[in-house]
Coordinates of C-alpha atoms and ligand atoms in Angstrom, one line a residue:
X1 CA 76.8 47.0 53.1
X2 CA 78.6 48.5 56.1
X3 CA 78.1 45.3 58.2
X4 CA 78.9 41.8 57.2
X5 CA 76.2 39.2 57.8
X6 CA 75.9 37.3 61.0
X7 CA 78.2 34.2 61.0
X8 CA 76.0 31.2 60.3
X9 CA 78.4 28.9 61.9
X10 CA 78.3 30.6 65.2
X11 CA 74.5 30.8 65.2
X12 CA 74.3 27.0 64.3
X13 CA 76.6 25.9 67.1
X14 CA 74.7 28.2 69.6
X15 CA 71.4 26.6 68.4
X16 CA 72.7 23.2 68.7
X17 CA 74.0 23.8 72.4
X18 CA 70.4 25.2 73.2
X19 CA 68.8 22.2 71.6
X20 CA 70.9 19.7 73.5
X21 CA 70.2 21.4 76.8
X22 CA 73.2 23.0 78.6
X23 CA 74.9 21.6 81.6
X24 CA 74.6 23.9 84.6
X25 CA 78.4 24.9 84.5
X26 CA 78.4 25.9 80.8
X27 CA 78.2 29.7 80.5
X28 CA 75.3 31.0 78.4
X29 CA 77.6 33.1 76.2
X30 CA 80.9 31.7 74.6
X31 CA 83.0 34.7 74.2
X32 CA 85.4 34.3 71.2
X33 CA 87.3 36.6 68.8
X34 CA 85.0 38.8 66.9
X35 CA 84.4 37.8 63.2
X36 CA 83.9 41.4 62.2
X37 CA 86.6 44.0 62.3
X38 CA 85.2 46.6 64.7
X39 CA 88.5 48.5 64.7
X40 CA 88.4 48.5 68.4
X41 CA 91.3 50.4 70.2
X42 CA 91.0 48.0 73.2
X43 CA 90.7 44.3 73.2
X44 CA 87.1 43.1 72.2
X45 CA 85.4 39.9 72.1
X46 CA 82.1 38.7 70.8
X47 CA 79.4 36.1 71.7
X48 CA 75.9 35.2 71.0
X49 CA 72.9 34.8 73.6
X50 CA 69.8 33.1 72.6
X51 CA 66.7 34.7 73.9
X52 CA 62.9 34.1 73.2
X53 CA 61.9 35.5 69.8
X54 CA 58.4 36.4 71.3
X55 CA 58.3 36.9 75.0
X56 CA 54.5 37.0 75.0
X57 CA 54.4 33.4 73.9
X58 CA 55.7 31.1 76.5
X59 CA 54.7 28.0 74.6
X60 CA 57.0 28.9 71.7
X61 CA 60.5 27.5 71.6
X62 CA 61.6 29.9 68.8
X63 CA 64.7 31.7 69.8
X64 CA 66.3 35.0 68.7
X65 CA 70.1 35.3 68.4
X66 CA 71.4 38.3 70.2
X67 CA 75.0 39.1 69.1
X68 CA 77.1 40.8 71.7
X69 CA 80.4 42.8 71.7
X70 CA 82.3 43.0 75.1
X71 CA 85.2 45.2 76.0
X72 CA 86.7 43.6 79.1
X73 CA 87.4 45.8 82.2
X74 CA 90.8 47.4 82.1
X75 CA 91.1 46.5 85.8
X76 CA 90.5 42.8 86.4
X77 CA 88.6 41.1 88.0
X78 CA 85.6 43.1 86.6
X79 CA 83.1 44.4 89.1
X80 CA 80.3 43.3 86.7
X81 CA 79.1 44.4 83.3
X82 CA 77.6 47.5 81.8
X83 CA 75.2 47.4 78.8
X84 CA 75.2 50.4 76.4
X85 CA 72.6 51.7 74.0
X86 CA 73.5 54.7 71.7
X87 CA 69.9 55.9 70.7
X88 CA 68.0 56.4 67.6
X89 CA 66.0 54.3 68.0
X90 CA 67.7 52.6 65.1
X91 CA 71.3 53.1 66.0
X92 CA 73.5 49.9 66.2
X93 CA 75.5 49.3 69.4
X94 CA 78.5 47.0 68.9
X95 CA 80.5 49.3 66.3
X96 CA 79.8 52.4 68.3
X97 CA 81.0 50.9 71.6
X98 CA 84.1 49.4 70.0
X99 CA 85.0 52.8 68.1
X100 CA 85.3 54.7 71.3
X101 CA 86.0 51.9 73.7
X102 CA 88.8 53.9 75.6
X103 CA 86.4 56.8 76.3
X104 CA 83.7 54.5 77.6
X105 CA 86.2 52.7 79.9
X106 CA 87.4 56.0 81.2
X107 CA 83.9 57.3 81.8
X108 CA 82.9 54.2 83.8
X109 CA 86.1 54.1 85.8
X110 CA 87.6 50.9 84.0
X111 CA 86.4 48.4 86.5
X112 CA 83.5 46.9 84.5
X113 CA 83.1 44.8 81.2
X114 CA 81.2 46.9 78.7
X115 CA 78.7 45.3 76.5
X116 CA 76.7 46.4 73.6
X117 CA 74.3 44.8 71.0
X118 CA 72.5 45.9 67.9
X119 CA 68.7 46.1 69.0
X120 CA 66.0 44.1 67.2
X121 CA 65.1 46.0 64.0
X122 CA 68.5 47.7 63.4
X123 CA 70.4 46.8 60.3
X124 CA 73.3 44.9 61.9
X125 CA 71.0 42.8 64.1
X126 CA 69.5 39.4 63.2
X127 CA 66.1 41.0 62.6
X128 CA 66.8 44.0 60.2
X129 CA 63.7 45.8 59.2
X130 CA 64.4 46.6 55.6
X131 CA 60.9 47.2 54.4
X132 CA 61.8 47.8 50.8
X133 CA 62.3 45.1 48.3
X134 CA 64.2 46.9 45.6
X135 CA 66.9 49.6 45.2
X136 CA 64.3 51.5 43.3
X137 CA 61.9 51.6 46.2
X138 CA 64.7 52.4 48.6
X139 CA 65.8 55.4 46.4
X140 CA 62.2 56.6 46.3
X141 CA 62.1 56.5 50.1
X142 CA 65.4 58.4 50.4
X143 CA 64.5 61.1 47.8
X144 CA 61.2 61.7 49.8
X145 CA 63.1 62.6 53.1
X146 CA 62.6 66.4 52.7
X147 CA 62.1 69.2 55.2
X148 CA 59.1 71.3 54.1
X149 CA 58.2 74.9 55.2
X150 CA 55.1 75.1 57.4
X151 CA 53.0 76.7 54.7
X152 CA 54.2 74.3 51.9
X153 CA 51.0 72.5 51.6
X154 CA 51.9 70.6 48.4
X155 CA 55.1 69.1 49.9
X156 CA 53.5 68.3 53.2
X157 CA 50.7 66.6 51.4
X158 CA 53.3 64.3 49.5
X159 CA 55.2 63.6 52.8
X160 CA 51.9 62.4 54.4
X161 CA 51.4 60.0 51.5
X162 CA 55.0 58.9 51.8
X163 CA 54.3 58.1 55.5
X164 CA 51.5 55.9 54.4
X165 CA 53.7 54.1 51.9
X166 CA 56.3 53.3 54.5
X167 CA 53.7 52.0 57.0
X168 CA 52.2 49.8 54.3
X169 CA 55.6 48.5 53.2
X170 CA 56.8 47.6 56.6
X171 CA 53.4 46.0 57.5
X172 CA 53.6 44.0 54.3
X173 CA 57.3 42.9 54.5
X174 CA 57.5 42.5 58.2
X175 CA 54.1 41.5 59.4
X176 CA 55.6 39.4 62.1
X177 CA 59.0 40.7 62.8
X178 CA 57.6 44.3 62.8
X179 CA 55.7 43.5 66.0
X180 CA 58.7 41.9 67.8
X181 CA 61.1 45.0 67.8
X182 CA 59.4 47.3 70.4
X183 CA 61.2 48.8 73.3
X184 CA 59.6 46.4 75.8
X185 CA 61.1 43.5 74.0
X186 CA 64.4 45.2 73.8
X187 CA 64.2 45.8 77.6
X188 CA 63.7 42.1 78.1
X189 CA 66.6 41.4 75.9
X190 CA 68.8 43.5 78.1
X191 CA 67.4 41.9 81.2
X192 CA 68.4 38.5 79.7
X193 CA 72.0 39.9 79.1
X194 CA 72.2 41.0 82.7
X195 CA 71.2 37.6 83.8
X196 CA 73.6 35.8 81.6
X197 CA 76.7 37.9 82.2
X198 CA 76.7 38.5 86.0
X199 CA 76.1 36.3 89.0
X200 CA 73.9 39.0 90.8
X201 CA 71.5 39.2 87.7
X202 CA 71.2 43.0 88.3
X203 CA 70.9 45.6 85.7
X204 CA 73.9 47.9 84.9
X205 CA 73.0 50.1 81.8
X206 CA 74.0 53.3 80.2
X207 CA 71.5 54.7 77.6
X208 CA 72.1 57.8 75.4
X209 CA 69.1 59.8 73.8
X210 CA 66.4 57.2 72.7
X211 CA 68.5 54.8 75.0
X212 CA 67.0 56.9 77.9
X213 CA 63.5 56.0 76.9
X214 CA 64.6 52.3 76.7
X215 CA 66.4 52.7 80.0
X216 CA 63.4 54.3 81.7
X217 CA 61.2 51.5 80.3
X218 CA 63.8 49.0 81.7
X219 CA 63.8 50.6 85.1
X220 CA 60.0 50.7 85.2
X221 CA 59.7 47.1 84.1
X222 CA 62.4 45.8 86.5
X223 CA 62.7 48.2 89.3
X224 CA 63.9 45.3 91.7
X225 CA 66.7 44.5 89.4
X226 CA 68.3 47.9 89.2
X227 CA 71.8 48.2 90.3
X228 CA 73.2 51.2 88.4
X229 CA 71.7 53.0 85.5
X230 CA 72.8 56.2 83.7
X231 CA 70.2 58.0 81.4
X232 CA 72.1 60.6 79.5
X233 CA 70.5 63.1 77.0
X234 CA 67.0 62.3 78.3
X235 CA 63.9 62.1 76.1
X236 CA 60.4 62.5 77.7
X237 CA 59.2 58.9 77.5
X238 CA 55.5 59.8 78.1
X239 CA 55.6 61.7 74.8
X240 CA 57.6 59.0 73.1
X241 CA 54.8 56.6 73.7
X242 CA 51.7 58.7 74.0
X243 CA 52.0 61.8 71.9
X244 CA 51.6 62.3 68.2
X245 CA 55.2 63.7 68.1
X246 CA 58.1 64.3 70.4
X247 CA 57.5 68.0 70.7
X248 CA 59.3 68.4 74.0
X249 CA 62.6 67.3 72.5
X250 CA 63.0 70.4 70.5
X251 CA 62.4 72.9 73.3
X252 CA 65.9 74.2 73.4
X253 CA 67.0 73.7 69.8
X254 CA 66.8 77.3 68.7
X255 CA 68.9 78.4 71.8
X256 CA 71.6 76.0 70.6
X257 CA 71.3 77.3 67.0
X258 CA 71.8 80.8 68.3
X259 CA 74.8 79.5 70.3
X260 CA 76.6 78.8 67.1
X261 CA 76.6 82.5 66.3
X262 CA 77.2 83.9 69.7
X263 CA 80.2 81.5 69.9
X264 CA 81.4 82.5 66.5
X265 CA 81.4 86.2 67.5
X266 CA 83.2 85.2 70.8
X267 CA 85.9 83.3 69.0
X268 CA 86.3 85.0 65.6
X269 CA 89.7 83.7 64.8
X270 CA 88.4 80.1 64.6
X271 CA 85.0 80.9 62.8
X272 CA 85.0 81.6 59.1
X273 CA 81.6 83.3 59.3
X274 CA 83.0 86.0 61.7
X275 CA 84.9 87.7 59.0
X276 CA 81.8 89.6 58.0
X277 CA 82.1 91.6 61.3
X278 CA 78.3 91.0 62.1
X279 CA 76.9 90.7 65.6
X280 CA 75.6 87.3 66.6
X281 CA 72.0 88.3 65.8
X282 CA 72.9 89.6 62.4
X283 CA 74.8 86.5 61.5
X284 CA 71.8 84.3 62.5
X285 CA 69.5 86.5 60.4
X286 CA 71.8 86.3 57.5
X287 CA 71.9 82.5 57.8
X288 CA 68.0 82.4 57.9
X289 CA 68.1 84.7 54.8
X290 CA 70.5 82.2 52.9
X291 CA 68.2 79.3 53.8
X292 CA 65.2 81.2 52.3
X293 CA 67.3 82.1 49.2
X294 CA 68.3 78.4 48.6
X295 CA 64.6 77.5 48.6
X296 CA 64.2 79.3 45.3
X297 CA 67.8 79.4 44.1
X298 CA 69.4 76.0 45.0
X299 CA 72.8 75.1 43.6
X300 CA 74.3 71.9 42.1
X301 CA 77.3 70.3 43.6
X302 CA 78.5 67.0 42.3
X303 CA 75.3 65.2 41.6
X304 CA 73.5 66.9 44.4
X305 CA 70.9 69.7 44.5
X306 CA 71.6 71.8 47.5
X307 CA 68.4 73.4 48.5
X308 CA 66.9 74.9 51.7
X309 CA 65.9 71.3 52.8
X310 CA 69.7 70.3 52.5
X311 CA 70.6 73.3 54.7
X312 CA 68.1 72.5 57.4
X313 CA 69.3 68.8 57.6
X314 CA 73.0 69.9 57.7
X315 CA 72.4 72.4 60.4
X316 CA 70.2 70.0 62.4
X317 CA 73.0 67.5 62.3
X318 CA 75.5 70.0 63.5
X319 CA 73.5 70.7 66.6
X320 CA 74.5 67.3 68.1
X321 CA 78.0 68.4 69.0
X322 CA 80.2 71.6 69.1
X323 CA 82.7 69.5 67.3
X324 CA 80.8 70.1 64.1
X325 CA 80.5 73.8 64.4
X326 CA 83.8 74.7 62.7
X327 CA 82.9 72.8 59.5
X328 CA 79.2 74.0 59.6
X329 CA 80.2 77.7 59.8
X330 CA 82.8 77.1 57.1
X331 CA 80.2 75.6 54.8
X332 CA 77.7 78.5 55.5
X333 CA 80.5 81.1 54.9
X334 CA 81.3 79.3 51.4
X335 CA 77.6 79.3 50.5
X336 CA 77.2 83.0 51.5
X337 CA 80.4 84.5 50.2
X338 CA 81.5 82.2 47.4
X339 CA 84.7 80.0 47.0
X340 CA 82.8 76.6 47.1
X341 CA 85.2 73.8 47.6
X342 CA 83.2 70.8 46.1
X343 CA 84.9 68.0 47.9
X344 CA 84.5 69.7 51.3
X345 CA 80.8 70.4 50.5
X346 CA 80.2 66.7 49.5
X347 CA 82.0 65.5 52.6
X348 CA 79.6 67.5 54.8
X349 CA 76.6 66.4 52.7
X350 CA 77.5 62.6 53.0
X351 CA 76.7 62.8 56.8
X352 CA 73.0 63.3 56.1
X353 CA 72.5 62.6 52.3
X354 CA 73.1 59.5 50.3
X355 CA 76.1 60.5 47.9
X356 CA 76.7 57.0 46.5
X357 CA 75.0 53.6 46.5
X358 CA 76.7 52.5 49.7
X359 CA 75.7 55.5 51.7
X360 CA 72.1 55.2 50.3
X361 CA 72.0 51.8 51.9
X362 CA 73.8 52.8 55.0
X363 CA 71.7 55.9 55.8
X364 CA 68.4 54.5 54.7
X365 CA 68.8 51.4 56.9
X366 CA 69.2 53.6 60.0
X367 CA 66.2 55.8 59.1
X368 CA 64.0 52.9 58.4
X369 CA 64.9 51.1 61.7
X370 CA 64.2 54.4 63.5
X371 CA 60.9 54.7 61.9
X372 CA 59.8 51.1 62.5
X373 CA 60.8 51.0 66.1
X374 CA 59.5 54.4 67.2
X375 CA 56.3 54.0 65.1
X376 CA 55.4 50.6 66.5
X377 CA 56.1 51.8 70.1
X378 CA 53.9 54.8 69.7
X379 CA 50.5 54.1 71.0
X380 CA 48.9 57.4 69.8
X381 CA 48.1 57.3 66.2
X382 CA 46.6 60.4 64.6
X383 CA 45.3 58.4 61.6
X384 CA 44.3 61.3 59.5
X385 CA 46.1 64.4 58.3
X386 CA 43.5 66.7 59.9
X387 CA 44.0 65.1 63.3
X388 CA 47.8 65.4 62.8
X389 CA 47.9 69.1 61.9
X390 CA 47.7 70.6 65.4
X391 CA 50.8 68.6 66.5
X392 CA 52.6 69.5 63.3
X393 CA 51.9 73.2 63.9
X394 CA 53.3 72.6 67.5
X395 CA 56.5 71.1 66.1
X396 CA 57.0 74.1 63.8
X397 CA 56.3 76.6 66.6
X398 CA 58.6 74.8 69.2
X399 CA 61.7 75.2 67.1
X400 CA 62.2 76.8 63.7
X401 CA 65.3 74.7 63.1
X402 CA 64.5 71.2 64.6
X403 CA 60.7 71.0 64.8
X404 CA 60.3 70.5 61.0
X405 CA 62.9 67.7 61.2
X406 CA 60.4 65.5 63.2
X407 CA 57.5 65.9 60.7
X408 CA 58.3 63.2 58.3
X409 CA 58.8 60.4 61.1
X410 CA 55.7 61.6 63.0
X411 CA 53.5 61.4 59.8
X412 CA 54.6 57.8 59.2
X413 CA 53.9 56.9 62.9
X414 CA 50.5 58.6 62.6
X415 CA 49.6 56.0 60.0
X416 CA 51.5 53.0 61.3
X417 CA 49.7 49.7 60.9
X418 CA 51.7 47.3 63.1
X419 CA 51.2 47.0 66.9
X420 CA 53.9 45.7 69.1
X421 CA 53.4 42.2 70.9
X422 CA 54.1 44.1 74.1
X423 CA 54.3 47.8 75.2
X424 CA 55.0 49.3 78.5
X425 CA 51.7 50.8 79.7
X426 CA 52.8 52.2 83.1
X427 CA 53.5 55.7 84.2
X428 CA 57.3 55.7 84.9
X429 CA 56.6 56.1 88.7
X430 CA 58.8 53.6 90.5
X431 CA 61.2 53.1 93.4
X432 CA 64.2 51.2 92.0
X433 CA 66.3 49.0 94.1
X434 CA 69.2 51.5 93.7
X435 CA 69.1 55.1 92.6
X436 CA 69.4 56.2 88.9
X437 CA 71.7 58.9 87.6
X438 CA 70.3 61.3 84.9
X439 CA 72.5 63.6 82.9
X440 CA 71.2 66.7 81.0
X441 CA 73.1 69.5 79.3
X442 CA 72.2 73.0 80.0
X443 CA 71.6 73.6 76.2
X444 CA 70.8 70.3 74.4
X445 CA 69.1 70.7 70.9
X446 CA 67.7 67.1 71.1
X447 CA 66.9 66.5 74.6
X448 CA 66.2 69.5 76.8
X449 CA 67.2 69.2 80.5
X450 CA 63.5 69.5 81.5
X451 CA 63.0 66.1 80.2
X452 CA 65.6 64.7 82.6
X453 CA 63.9 66.5 85.4
X454 CA 60.5 64.9 84.2
X455 CA 61.9 61.4 84.4
X456 CA 63.7 62.1 87.7
X457 CA 60.4 63.1 89.3
X458 CA 59.2 59.7 88.7
X459 CA 62.2 57.6 89.8
X460 CA 62.5 57.7 93.7
X461 CA 66.1 58.7 94.8
X462 CA 67.3 59.6 91.3
X463 CA 69.6 62.8 90.7
X464 CA 70.0 65.0 87.7
X465 CA 73.6 66.0 86.9
X466 CA 73.6 69.3 84.8
X467 CA 76.5 69.8 82.4
X468 CA 76.9 73.3 81.3
X469 CA 77.3 73.7 77.6
X470 CA 75.9 73.1 74.2
X471 CA 75.5 69.5 72.7
X472 CA 73.6 66.3 72.8
X473 CA 74.2 64.1 75.9
X474 CA 77.4 64.2 77.9
X475 CA 79.3 62.6 74.9
X476 CA 78.9 65.9 73.2
X477 CA 80.6 67.8 75.8
X478 CA 84.1 66.7 77.1
X479 CA 84.4 67.7 80.9
X480 CA 86.6 66.5 83.6
X481 CA 83.9 67.1 86.1
X482 CA 81.5 64.7 84.2
X483 CA 84.3 62.1 83.9
X484 CA 84.9 62.1 87.8
X485 CA 81.2 62.1 88.5
X486 CA 80.3 59.1 86.2
X487 CA 83.4 57.2 87.2
X488 CA 82.5 57.6 90.8
X489 CA 78.9 56.5 90.3
X490 CA 80.0 53.3 88.5
X491 CA 82.9 52.4 90.7
X492 CA 81.5 53.5 94.2
X493 CA 77.9 54.0 93.6
X494 CA 78.4 57.7 94.6
X495 CA 75.6 60.2 93.3
X496 CA 76.4 63.7 92.8
X497 CA 74.6 66.3 95.2
X498 CA 71.2 67.4 93.8
X499 CA 71.8 70.6 91.9
X500 CA 75.4 69.8 90.8
X501 CA 76.4 71.5 87.6
X502 CA 79.6 70.4 85.8
X503 CA 81.6 72.9 83.9
X504 CA 83.2 71.8 80.7
X505 CA 86.7 71.9 79.2
X506 CA 85.6 71.9 75.6
X507 CA 84.2 75.3 74.6
X508 CA 82.9 75.8 71.1
X509 CA 85.5 76.1 68.2
X510 CA 88.3 74.8 70.6
X511 CA 88.7 71.2 69.2
X512 CA 89.0 69.7 72.7
X513 CA 87.9 66.0 72.7
X514 CA 87.1 63.4 75.4
X515 CA 90.5 61.9 74.6
X516 CA 92.2 65.2 75.6
X517 CA 90.2 65.5 78.8
X518 CA 90.8 61.9 79.8
X519 CA 94.6 62.0 79.0
X520 CA 94.9 65.2 81.1
X521 CA 92.9 63.7 84.0
X522 CA 95.2 60.6 84.1
X523 CA 98.3 63.0 84.3
X524 CA 97.0 65.2 87.1
Ligands
NAG1 C1 62.4 37.7 61.1 O1 63.3 37.5 62.2 C2 63.8 36.2 62.2 C3 64.7 36.0 63.5 O2 65.9 36.7 63.4 C4 64.7 36.0 60.9 O3 65.2 34.6 60.9 C5 63.7 36.1 59.8 O4 64.4 36.0 58.5 C6 63.1 37.5 59.8 N1 62.2 37.6 58.7 C7 62.1 38.7 57.8 C8 61.0 38.7 56.8 O5 62.9 39.6 57.8
NAG2 C1 86.1 93.6 59.9 O1 86.8 94.3 60.9 C2 88.3 94.3 60.7 C3 88.9 94.9 62.0 O2 88.2 96.1 62.4 C4 88.7 95.0 59.5 O3 90.0 94.9 59.3 C5 88.1 94.3 58.3 O4 88.2 95.0 57.1 C6 86.5 94.2 58.5 N1 85.9 93.4 57.5 C7 84.7 93.6 56.9 C8 84.2 92.5 55.9 O5 84.1 94.6 57.2
NAG3 C1 85.6 68.8 58.9 O1 85.7 68.6 57.5 C2 87.0 67.9 57.1 C3 87.0 68.0 55.6 O2 85.8 67.1 55.1 C4 87.0 66.6 57.7 O3 88.2 65.8 57.5 C5 86.9 66.6 59.3 O4 86.7 65.3 59.8 C6 85.5 67.4 59.5 N1 85.6 67.6 61.1 C7 84.6 67.2 61.8 C8 84.7 67.4 63.3 O5 83.6 66.6 61.4
NAG4 C1 56.2 64.7 82.3 O1 55.8 64.8 81.0 C2 54.5 64.4 80.7 C3 54.3 64.5 79.2 O2 54.6 65.8 78.7 C4 53.5 65.3 81.5 O3 52.2 64.8 81.3 C5 53.8 65.1 83.0 O4 53.1 66.0 83.8 C6 55.3 65.5 83.2 N1 55.6 65.2 84.7 C7 56.3 66.0 85.4 C8 56.6 65.6 86.8 O5 56.7 67.1 85.0
NAG5 C1 86.0 55.3 95.0 O1 86.2 55.5 96.5 C2 87.6 55.2 96.9 C3 87.5 55.2 98.4 O2 87.0 56.5 98.8 C4 88.4 56.3 96.1 O3 89.8 56.2 96.6 C5 88.3 56.1 94.7 O4 89.1 57.2 94.0 C6 86.9 56.2 94.2 N1 86.9 55.9 92.8 C7 86.3 56.8 91.9 C8 86.4 56.3 90.4 O5 85.9 57.8 92.2
NAG6 C1 90.4 73.6 65.3 O1 90.7 73.0 64.1 C2 90.5 73.7 63.0 C3 90.7 72.8 61.8 O2 91.8 72.0 62.0 C4 91.5 74.9 62.9 O3 91.3 75.7 61.8 C5 91.3 75.7 64.3 O4 92.2 76.9 64.3 C6 91.4 74.9 65.4 N1 91.0 75.7 66.6 C7 91.8 75.9 67.7 C8 91.4 76.7 68.8 O5 92.9 75.3 67.7
NAG7 C1 95.0 70.1 80.9 O1 95.5 70.4 82.2 C2 96.2 71.7 82.2 C3 96.9 71.8 83.5 O2 96.0 71.6 84.5 C4 95.2 72.8 81.7 O3 95.9 74.0 81.7 C5 94.6 72.5 80.5 O4 93.6 73.4 80.1 C6 94.0 71.1 80.4 N1 93.3 70.7 79.1 C7 92.4 70.1 79.0 C8 91.8 69.8 77.6 O5 91.6 69.7 79.9

């Protein structure tokens, strides 16, 4: 496994402290050296906070151990703490924060302690939703994750049954824990963290992607506790809870897909596919034809069968960030024009497909947590295939590339058996104590900027910052303007003027990273 298990000793001593009742001057969290190696480039420490296992049962004394990682402010004393969530749902927090600690410190102006945790349900939390008992069952689950064409009734029928199997397996294995992992409880966990770490007990939070649904829920449940909150790469939370699928998420995906080819033609020296001398439209057409060809004529590489489903997943993955476009166009060029480099193809494949036992466990544990959290949150359940079909067709029609990627998850959710102990039932219309900053990219294949505007319309005083480029959330688009804007919000509480558009330093195929932009900004 990628993660090592929670340290029993730490949990034991924390439970003991809770049982003995803590004197008023003892902090709720004892920060110590991390027992895991998070390979953080900045100093990091770790701690555990005990929170109620079930917030809806005040009579219960059962606790849940929330493991935290903290990157202390580079400028001390810290102005308070900011909690991070990196999306999914199903993504872990501690290792992601540690891996890019210098970037997050720069983006927040260096004056806050940064904290993350692995939300309930995720594999590195103390409540991992594993759902399957054997490696055989896990392998069957992983093998079933295919991306069918809209007219492929046979495969769609099998995928629907697979969703029912997932729903039944999670209900059987996690009858109790599967009801304790919803976003309302994760929001309450964040509120507990805020109360434990800072004297003012106010919320400072930065959520990416699904982390914006979590953040929107947090703001709506605790509007009086909001100090500063950034929602970045914004989902439509109304759809997340109340629609049969997150259809709006894919509204701009095909524009981003086309952006790969227009950028390829604009920077031909850096894009392998450009050597065909085609126009952007011709390149896109030839890639669509390649995908169709692989449907009937897949190839074997290593122990993998590369088919059209593989190509869809790889392209979907590369729409997260322009940083992936160089490799994706190189792969497409190899598959179109020959000269396949097996180790290169397998290294690309391993990002989305299990290529060995370890990656089977790693990738599957993220997918299952995503399913278990999103599906339990979703109030709308289609129940039958017939009821689901109109939404499925909407997915295919919204985006030829991304819509189909949401079919498998949405089918499982349509048949989910568990209900959360608590679900936020409100309408996301609140006046928070302090204004919220939303960030949306002009072209985001996972969260179109219209969803940021949708959430902003409900949060009195909020502002949407637009970042002009291709990618998912501001993390996908290094920009000195974004850096200055977010740092100024965190340090001084300054919001950008409504209508502000940040230009970016990182154009496609240029290899410019956040590290480059941050180093440059500190020089100038
Ligand atoms: C449910 O979560 C609790 C609290 O973390 C944990 O102790 C228990 O082992 C979990 N049960 C299952 C079946 O995973
Ligand atoms: C593409 O154009 C360049 C420059 O005009 C030319 O040298 C090259 O042969 C062309 N390649 C193809 C595949 O047509
Ligand atoms: C591109 O692929 C190479 C070879 O597998 C890999 O080393 C590199 O990290 C990849 N680049 C990105 C941005 O993923
Ligand atoms: C936000 O999105 C929801 C769901 O799609 C929709 O019902 C609502 O009208 C939207 N609100 C605004 C202000 O656009
Ligand atoms: C915060 O405001 C002060 C005073 O105007 C200014 O000097 C400083 O650069 C600002 N900090 C950031 C990160 O914008
Ligand atoms: C980006 O990196 C790739 C791979 O290292 C290289 O082939 C390409 O020329 C680089 N692009 C630029 C603009 O430096
Ligand atoms: C860094 O700054 C120099 C000088 O202002 C500029 O020419 C260059 O484009 C910048 N690079 C990045 C990555 O921002």
